[in-house]
Every structure is written in C-alpha cells, then in structure tokens.
Amino acid sequence: MPRNRTLAWTALIVALVVTVFPFYWMLRTALTPAHQLLTDNTGLWPRHPTLINFRRVIGLTTLAQNQAAGGSGAQLDFLLYLRNSLIYCTLIATAQTFFCAMAGYALARLRFRGRDLLFSVFVLSLMVPPIFTLLPNFALMKDLGWLGSFAGMVAPTFLMTPFAVFFLRQFFLSIPREIEEAATIDGAGKWTQFWRVIVPMSRGPLFTIGLITAVWAWKDYLWPLLVGPDPGTRVLTAGLGIFLQQSPNTAPDWTGLMAGSVLTVVPVALLLIFFGKRLVESMSFTGIK
C-alpha cells in the first residue's frame, strides 16, 4: 500500500508539473526583456526580470518607450478588451444557466408530446462539431444586422447549449418526486415548484454550469473575432490575436504577447481559486466522479 501511494503521488506530481510548466514559461517569457529573449532562454528564471512588458501591454508606456524596450510598438487596449470580455462572459453564463435550468426541468418533469424526441435531438447535437454551425450562424447574424454588437456575439449560445441541458436534466431526474408532490398538496404550481423548491436544491449543479460556461466563454476566440471585430466589442482573446498581427512577421513581439496572455489568464485563475472548492463540492453533490 505505501508503495502504491508513492507511485500515485509521483504520477500526480509529474502530471501537475507537465500541466503547469507551460503557464510558468509564459510568465517567464513575459518577465524577460524583449532584446534578451533569444540570449536568455536557458535558465528557469530570467537574469534581468522586468515588468516593462506588462506596462506597455496595459498602455502605461509611450510608443518610443515600447520600441526602446525592444517591443514592436503594437498597442493593446487591455482595459477596454477586459470590459468586453466581462460583458460577453457574464451575459452568456447568466442567461445560459437560467434558460438551461428551465429546459432541463421541463424535459425531466413535464409531460408533453415529443418530449423524448426533443431530448434525443439535444443529445445527438452534442456530436455536431461547433465549426459546422459557424457559417450558418454568421450568415444569420449578418442578415439580422447584428455584426459588431454584443447581441450578435452572444445570440448563438444565449439561450442554451445541449451539454448544459443534458447535465441539468440528469440532475433533476435524481430529485425525488415526493418533494414536488408535497409542494403540489400545498397548492404550489409547476412554476412555483421550480423556483421555490427545485432551484434552491440545485444551487450546486447550477453553479457548476455557470462556472463552466463562464470559463468557456472567456477563452472563446473564433466566434468573437468574426462577429465582434470592432474595438468596442473586441474581447481579450481576439485582442491578443490583433496584437500579434501588428508585430513584424520577421520578429513577433513574443514578450508582449506573453504578458498579455498572462493578464488574460489571471481573471479565470482567480475565479477558479475562489470558487474551486465550491465547484468540487457541487460535483460531489451531483455524484460526478
């Protein structure tokens, strides 16, 4: 048993190092002066760490200071893109959790013609790659005149996604019907049962779906890039791509790009640090292994 425990801990540590090391190297690159990137790439820590890359990405330096620091002079309106990402993630996570909860409850408890067929369609849609729906959704947003707006960015995933509906439906099925029958005896209708009984009992799964959706929306790149190309709606992931395109093809601004990437990861990391325990508890509550 001690030997098995040692092997398990060794495998866990190795997996942790392999997972975390790319993020550490991203931070190391961000702290390295741009003109020393190619010469100072052998140690685990830069010989002359600096915060200039973060300062110029945030916009605290002038163009002359950027170029003097070895940067390309590319600009990244970090605070504006951060605001756009927060709006994008909040809208999708909040609305999707709300509507998926209602859809999951309807598929789990309400009886109506075609319910099982509708649920089968939801399950089958899980096997459709998102790239297949990219062009039809883009054409629809163009016809609606929603290109360059938050409405067009959030519309395809605003109401629900198949996974969230499936996840919540399976949890609602595990709730004993006797609880709702007792509420019915007290005179509560389906809507009251859902809000007063089911939702308070489902805070764990709802929180899980909300957090997963927020993280997915935060790292989404292709759809926001196509539908929200204007600076007023551009999110951080798309902004980093534009930042890289502004760099000369012969010498990409890797230090600035890594600094921007580190700043982009920070909000999600803080979200998982503060709510990670709640997520684990909710997964245990739903019986997920």
Short mmCIF file of C-alpha atoms in Angstrom, two decimals:
data_model
loop_
_atom_site.label_atom_id
_atom_site.label_comp_id
_atom_site.label_asym_id
_atom_site.label_seq_id
_atom_site.Cartn_x
_atom_site.Cartn_y
_atom_site.Cartn_z
CA MET A 1 0.00 0.00 0.00
CA PRO A 2 2.73 2.61 0.81
CA ARG A 3 4.41 1.80 -2.50
CA ASN A 4 1.17 2.30 -4.42
CA ARG A 5 0.60 5.56 -2.60
CA THR A 6 4.10 6.74 -3.51
CA LEU A 7 3.58 5.85 -7.17
CA ALA A 8 0.24 7.64 -7.18
CA TRP A 9 1.71 10.80 -5.68
CA THR A 10 4.66 10.65 -8.09
CA ALA A 11 2.33 10.36 -11.09
CA LEU A 12 0.20 13.20 -9.74
CA ILE A 13 3.22 15.48 -9.28
CA VAL A 14 4.53 14.69 -12.77
CA ALA A 15 1.12 15.41 -14.30
CA LEU A 16 0.92 18.66 -12.32
CA VAL A 17 4.36 19.80 -13.50
CA VAL A 18 3.57 18.95 -17.12
CA THR A 19 0.30 20.88 -16.88
CA VAL A 20 1.61 23.96 -15.07
CA PHE A 21 5.01 24.31 -16.76
CA PRO A 22 3.68 25.97 -19.98
CA PHE A 23 1.97 28.63 -17.86
CA TYR A 24 5.17 29.14 -15.87
CA TRP A 25 7.20 29.52 -19.08
CA MET A 26 4.65 32.01 -20.35
CA LEU A 27 5.21 34.07 -17.19
CA ARG A 28 8.98 33.74 -17.53
CA THR A 29 8.85 35.00 -21.12
CA ALA A 30 6.66 37.92 -20.07
CA LEU A 31 9.24 38.96 -17.47
CA THR A 32 12.16 38.74 -19.90
CA PRO A 33 13.35 41.92 -21.68
CA ALA A 34 12.50 41.69 -25.36
CA HIS A 35 16.07 42.22 -26.56
CA GLN A 36 17.28 39.37 -24.28
CA LEU A 37 14.66 36.80 -25.23
CA LEU A 38 16.88 34.83 -27.64
CA THR A 39 20.01 35.03 -25.49
CA ASP A 40 18.42 34.47 -22.08
CA ASN A 41 16.43 31.29 -22.73
CA THR A 42 18.30 28.57 -20.86
CA GLY A 43 17.52 29.27 -17.20
CA LEU A 44 14.29 28.73 -15.33
CA TRP A 45 14.21 32.44 -14.45
CA PRO A 46 15.32 35.48 -16.50
CA ARG A 47 18.60 37.07 -15.46
CA HIS A 48 17.12 40.56 -15.56
CA PRO A 49 13.35 40.30 -14.93
CA THR A 50 11.31 43.36 -15.78
CA LEU A 51 7.68 44.50 -15.74
CA ILE A 52 8.03 46.69 -18.81
CA ASN A 53 6.21 44.15 -20.98
CA PHE A 54 3.16 44.29 -18.73
CA ARG A 55 3.29 48.08 -18.58
CA ARG A 56 3.42 48.50 -22.35
CA VAL A 57 0.64 45.95 -22.92
CA ILE A 58 -1.65 47.74 -20.47
CA GLY A 59 -0.80 51.05 -22.18
CA LEU A 60 1.28 52.74 -19.48
CA THR A 61 4.16 53.50 -21.87
CA THR A 62 4.60 55.57 -24.99
CA LEU A 63 5.46 54.25 -28.44
CA ALA A 64 9.06 55.40 -28.04
CA GLN A 65 9.35 53.59 -24.71
CA ASN A 66 7.89 50.44 -26.27
CA GLN A 67 10.43 50.42 -29.04
CA ALA A 68 13.27 51.28 -26.65
CA ALA A 69 12.30 48.26 -24.55
CA GLY A 70 12.65 46.04 -27.61
CA GLY A 71 8.94 45.80 -28.37
CA SER A 72 7.31 46.13 -31.76
CA GLY A 73 5.27 49.18 -30.81
CA ALA A 74 2.00 47.25 -31.10
CA GLN A 75 -0.82 48.51 -28.91
CA LEU A 76 -3.34 46.52 -26.84
CA ASP A 77 -6.25 48.38 -25.26
CA PHE A 78 -6.30 45.94 -22.37
CA LEU A 79 -8.87 47.65 -20.14
CA LEU A 80 -11.39 48.04 -22.97
CA TYR A 81 -10.97 44.44 -24.09
CA LEU A 82 -11.20 43.29 -20.45
CA ARG A 83 -14.52 45.09 -20.10
CA ASN A 84 -15.80 43.50 -23.30
CA SER A 85 -14.76 40.02 -22.15
CA LEU A 86 -16.51 40.50 -18.81
CA ILE A 87 -19.71 41.61 -20.55
CA TYR A 88 -19.52 38.71 -23.00
CA CYS A 89 -18.92 36.08 -20.31
CA THR A 90 -21.49 37.48 -17.87
CA LEU A 91 -24.26 37.62 -20.46
CA ILE A 92 -23.66 34.09 -21.72
CA ALA A 93 -23.10 32.44 -18.32
CA THR A 94 -26.09 34.10 -16.65
CA ALA A 95 -28.60 33.66 -19.45
CA GLN A 96 -27.49 30.16 -20.38
CA THR A 97 -27.70 28.90 -16.81
CA PHE A 98 -31.18 30.40 -16.42
CA PHE A 99 -32.66 29.03 -19.64
CA CYS A 100 -30.91 25.65 -19.46
CA ALA A 101 -32.28 25.16 -15.96
CA MET A 102 -35.82 25.70 -17.22
CA ALA A 103 -35.28 23.49 -20.28
CA GLY A 104 -33.71 20.73 -18.20
CA TYR A 105 -36.57 20.82 -15.71
CA ALA A 106 -39.16 20.70 -18.48
CA LEU A 107 -37.50 17.68 -20.08
CA ALA A 108 -37.21 15.94 -16.71
CA ARG A 109 -40.64 16.61 -15.19
CA LEU A 110 -43.17 17.97 -17.67
CA ARG A 111 -45.09 15.61 -19.94
CA PHE A 112 -45.76 16.79 -23.47
CA ARG A 113 -45.87 15.26 -26.92
CA GLY A 114 -42.44 14.83 -28.49
CA ARG A 115 -40.51 15.30 -25.25
CA ASP A 116 -38.33 12.22 -25.67
CA LEU A 117 -37.72 13.01 -29.34
CA LEU A 118 -36.70 16.54 -28.45
CA PHE A 119 -34.28 15.29 -25.82
CA SER A 120 -32.81 12.82 -28.33
CA VAL A 121 -32.17 15.71 -30.70
CA PHE A 122 -30.35 17.55 -27.90
CA VAL A 123 -28.17 14.50 -27.22
CA LEU A 124 -27.41 13.98 -30.91
CA SER A 125 -26.44 17.64 -31.28
CA LEU A 126 -23.59 17.00 -28.84
CA MET A 127 -21.86 15.11 -31.66
CA VAL A 128 -22.04 18.05 -34.10
CA PRO A 129 -18.71 19.94 -34.18
CA PRO A 130 -19.19 23.68 -33.49
CA ILE A 131 -17.34 24.55 -36.70
CA PHE A 132 -20.30 23.16 -38.69
CA THR A 133 -22.64 25.80 -37.29
CA LEU A 134 -20.17 28.68 -37.57
CA LEU A 135 -21.02 29.81 -41.10
CA PRO A 136 -24.84 29.48 -40.76
CA ASN A 137 -24.76 31.46 -37.51
CA PHE A 138 -22.53 34.10 -39.07
CA ALA A 139 -24.88 34.45 -42.06
CA LEU A 140 -27.85 34.76 -39.69
CA MET A 141 -26.16 37.46 -37.61
CA LYS A 142 -25.28 39.34 -40.81
CA ASP A 143 -28.89 39.20 -42.04
CA LEU A 144 -30.11 40.46 -38.66
CA GLY A 145 -27.62 43.33 -38.75
CA TRP A 146 -26.01 42.21 -35.50
CA LEU A 147 -22.40 42.06 -36.66
CA GLY A 148 -20.19 44.20 -34.45
CA SER A 149 -22.58 44.04 -31.50
CA PHE A 150 -22.81 42.08 -28.26
CA ALA A 151 -26.22 40.81 -29.37
CA GLY A 152 -24.64 39.01 -32.32
CA MET A 153 -21.78 37.68 -30.19
CA VAL A 154 -23.97 36.09 -27.53
CA ALA A 155 -27.01 35.12 -29.63
CA PRO A 156 -25.98 31.54 -30.66
CA THR A 157 -25.32 30.45 -27.05
CA PHE A 158 -27.55 32.87 -25.16
CA LEU A 159 -30.49 30.51 -24.62
CA MET A 160 -28.89 27.12 -24.10
CA THR A 161 -26.33 24.51 -25.11
CA PRO A 162 -27.01 20.76 -25.38
CA PHE A 163 -24.49 19.78 -22.72
CA ALA A 164 -25.91 22.15 -20.10
CA VAL A 165 -29.48 20.97 -20.75
CA PHE A 166 -28.39 17.33 -20.58
CA PHE A 167 -26.39 17.88 -17.40
CA LEU A 168 -29.20 19.66 -15.55
CA ARG A 169 -31.89 17.27 -16.77
CA GLN A 170 -29.98 14.32 -15.36
CA PHE A 171 -29.72 16.05 -12.00
CA PHE A 172 -33.41 17.00 -11.92
CA LEU A 173 -34.30 13.35 -12.58
CA SER A 174 -32.42 12.40 -9.41
CA ILE A 175 -34.59 14.63 -7.21
CA PRO A 176 -37.35 12.56 -5.53
CA ARG A 177 -40.79 13.31 -6.94
CA GLU A 178 -42.24 13.15 -3.43
CA ILE A 179 -40.78 16.61 -2.76
CA GLU A 180 -42.74 18.13 -5.64
CA GLU A 181 -45.85 16.13 -4.75
CA ALA A 182 -45.72 17.61 -1.27
CA ALA A 183 -45.47 21.10 -2.80
CA THR A 184 -48.45 20.30 -5.04
CA ILE A 185 -50.52 19.35 -2.00
CA ASP A 186 -49.63 22.75 -0.52
CA GLY A 187 -51.06 24.39 -3.62
CA ALA A 188 -47.82 25.16 -5.50
CA GLY A 189 -47.92 25.04 -9.29
CA LYS A 190 -45.08 23.89 -11.54
CA TRP A 191 -43.61 27.38 -11.79
CA THR A 192 -43.64 27.82 -8.00
CA GLN A 193 -42.21 24.34 -7.51
CA PHE A 194 -39.38 25.15 -9.87
CA TRP A 195 -38.41 28.47 -8.25
CA ARG A 196 -39.20 27.74 -4.61
CA VAL A 197 -38.19 24.06 -4.40
CA ILE A 198 -36.04 22.85 -7.30
CA VAL A 199 -33.76 25.86 -7.80
CA PRO A 200 -32.70 26.12 -4.12
CA MET A 201 -31.94 22.39 -4.13
CA SER A 202 -29.95 22.71 -7.37
CA ARG A 203 -27.57 25.52 -6.45
CA GLY A 204 -24.58 23.19 -6.77
CA PRO A 205 -25.27 21.99 -10.33
CA LEU A 206 -26.39 25.46 -11.42
CA PHE A 207 -23.18 26.95 -10.05
CA THR A 208 -21.17 24.28 -11.87
CA ILE A 209 -22.82 25.03 -15.22
CA GLY A 210 -22.41 28.77 -14.70
CA LEU A 211 -18.70 28.44 -13.92
CA ILE A 212 -18.00 26.07 -16.79
CA THR A 213 -19.87 28.34 -19.20
CA ALA A 214 -18.04 31.44 -17.98
CA VAL A 215 -14.62 29.79 -18.45
CA TRP A 216 -15.60 28.55 -21.92
CA ALA A 217 -16.83 31.99 -22.96
CA TRP A 218 -13.70 33.67 -21.58
CA LYS A 219 -11.38 31.59 -23.76
CA ASP A 220 -13.59 31.65 -26.87
CA TYR A 221 -11.70 33.13 -29.79
CA LEU A 222 -13.01 32.42 -33.29
CA TRP A 223 -16.65 33.47 -32.91
CA PRO A 224 -15.95 36.79 -31.10
CA LEU A 225 -13.24 37.51 -33.66
CA LEU A 226 -15.66 37.09 -36.59
CA VAL A 227 -18.73 38.79 -35.13
CA GLY A 228 -17.13 41.43 -32.90
CA PRO A 229 -14.16 42.82 -34.86
CA ASP A 230 -14.73 46.42 -33.76
CA PRO A 231 -12.69 47.70 -30.78
CA GLY A 232 -15.92 48.45 -28.92
CA THR A 233 -16.85 44.74 -28.86
CA ARG A 234 -13.44 43.06 -29.23
CA VAL A 235 -12.66 40.60 -26.40
CA LEU A 236 -9.25 39.86 -24.92
CA THR A 237 -8.58 36.67 -26.88
CA ALA A 238 -9.27 38.43 -30.18
CA GLY A 239 -7.29 41.44 -29.00
CA LEU A 240 -4.23 39.28 -28.45
CA GLY A 241 -4.52 37.98 -32.00
CA ILE A 242 -4.68 41.53 -33.34
CA PHE A 243 -1.69 42.44 -31.15
CA LEU A 244 0.34 39.64 -32.73
CA GLN A 245 -0.69 40.68 -36.24
CA GLN A 246 0.61 44.20 -35.58
CA SER A 247 4.09 42.80 -34.96
CA PRO A 248 6.55 42.43 -37.84
CA ASN A 249 6.41 38.98 -39.42
CA THR A 250 10.15 38.60 -39.08
CA ALA A 251 10.20 39.34 -35.34
CA PRO A 252 6.92 38.70 -33.47
CA ASP A 253 6.59 40.52 -30.16
CA TRP A 254 6.62 37.35 -28.04
CA THR A 255 7.32 39.07 -24.74
CA GLY A 256 4.41 41.47 -25.17
CA LEU A 257 2.14 38.65 -26.32
CA MET A 258 3.06 36.51 -23.31
CA ALA A 259 2.50 39.45 -20.97
CA GLY A 260 -0.96 39.96 -22.44
CA SER A 261 -1.66 36.23 -22.19
CA VAL A 262 -0.68 36.18 -18.51
CA LEU A 263 -3.01 39.10 -17.81
CA THR A 264 -5.78 37.30 -19.70
CA VAL A 265 -5.37 34.15 -17.62
CA VAL A 266 -5.41 35.99 -14.28
CA PRO A 267 -9.20 36.62 -14.07
CA VAL A 268 -10.02 32.96 -14.81
CA ALA A 269 -7.36 31.77 -12.37
CA LEU A 270 -8.79 33.99 -9.63
CA LEU A 271 -12.29 32.71 -10.43
CA LEU A 272 -11.19 29.10 -10.08
CA ILE A 273 -9.15 29.80 -6.93
CA PHE A 274 -12.04 31.49 -5.12
CA PHE A 275 -14.78 29.16 -6.36
CA GLY A 276 -12.84 25.95 -7.00
CA LYS A 277 -13.83 24.46 -3.66
CA ARG A 278 -17.47 25.25 -4.32
CA LEU A 279 -17.16 23.57 -7.72
CA VAL A 280 -15.69 20.38 -6.21
CA GLU A 281 -18.41 20.30 -3.57
CA SER A 282 -21.14 20.71 -6.18
CA MET A 283 -19.66 17.94 -8.33
CA SER A 284 -19.60 15.65 -5.32
CA PHE A 285 -23.19 16.64 -4.60
CA THR A 286 -24.28 15.62 -8.09
CA GLY A 287 -22.44 12.32 -7.89
CA ILE A 288 -19.83 13.12 -10.56
CA LYS A 289 -16.63 11.10 -10.17
#
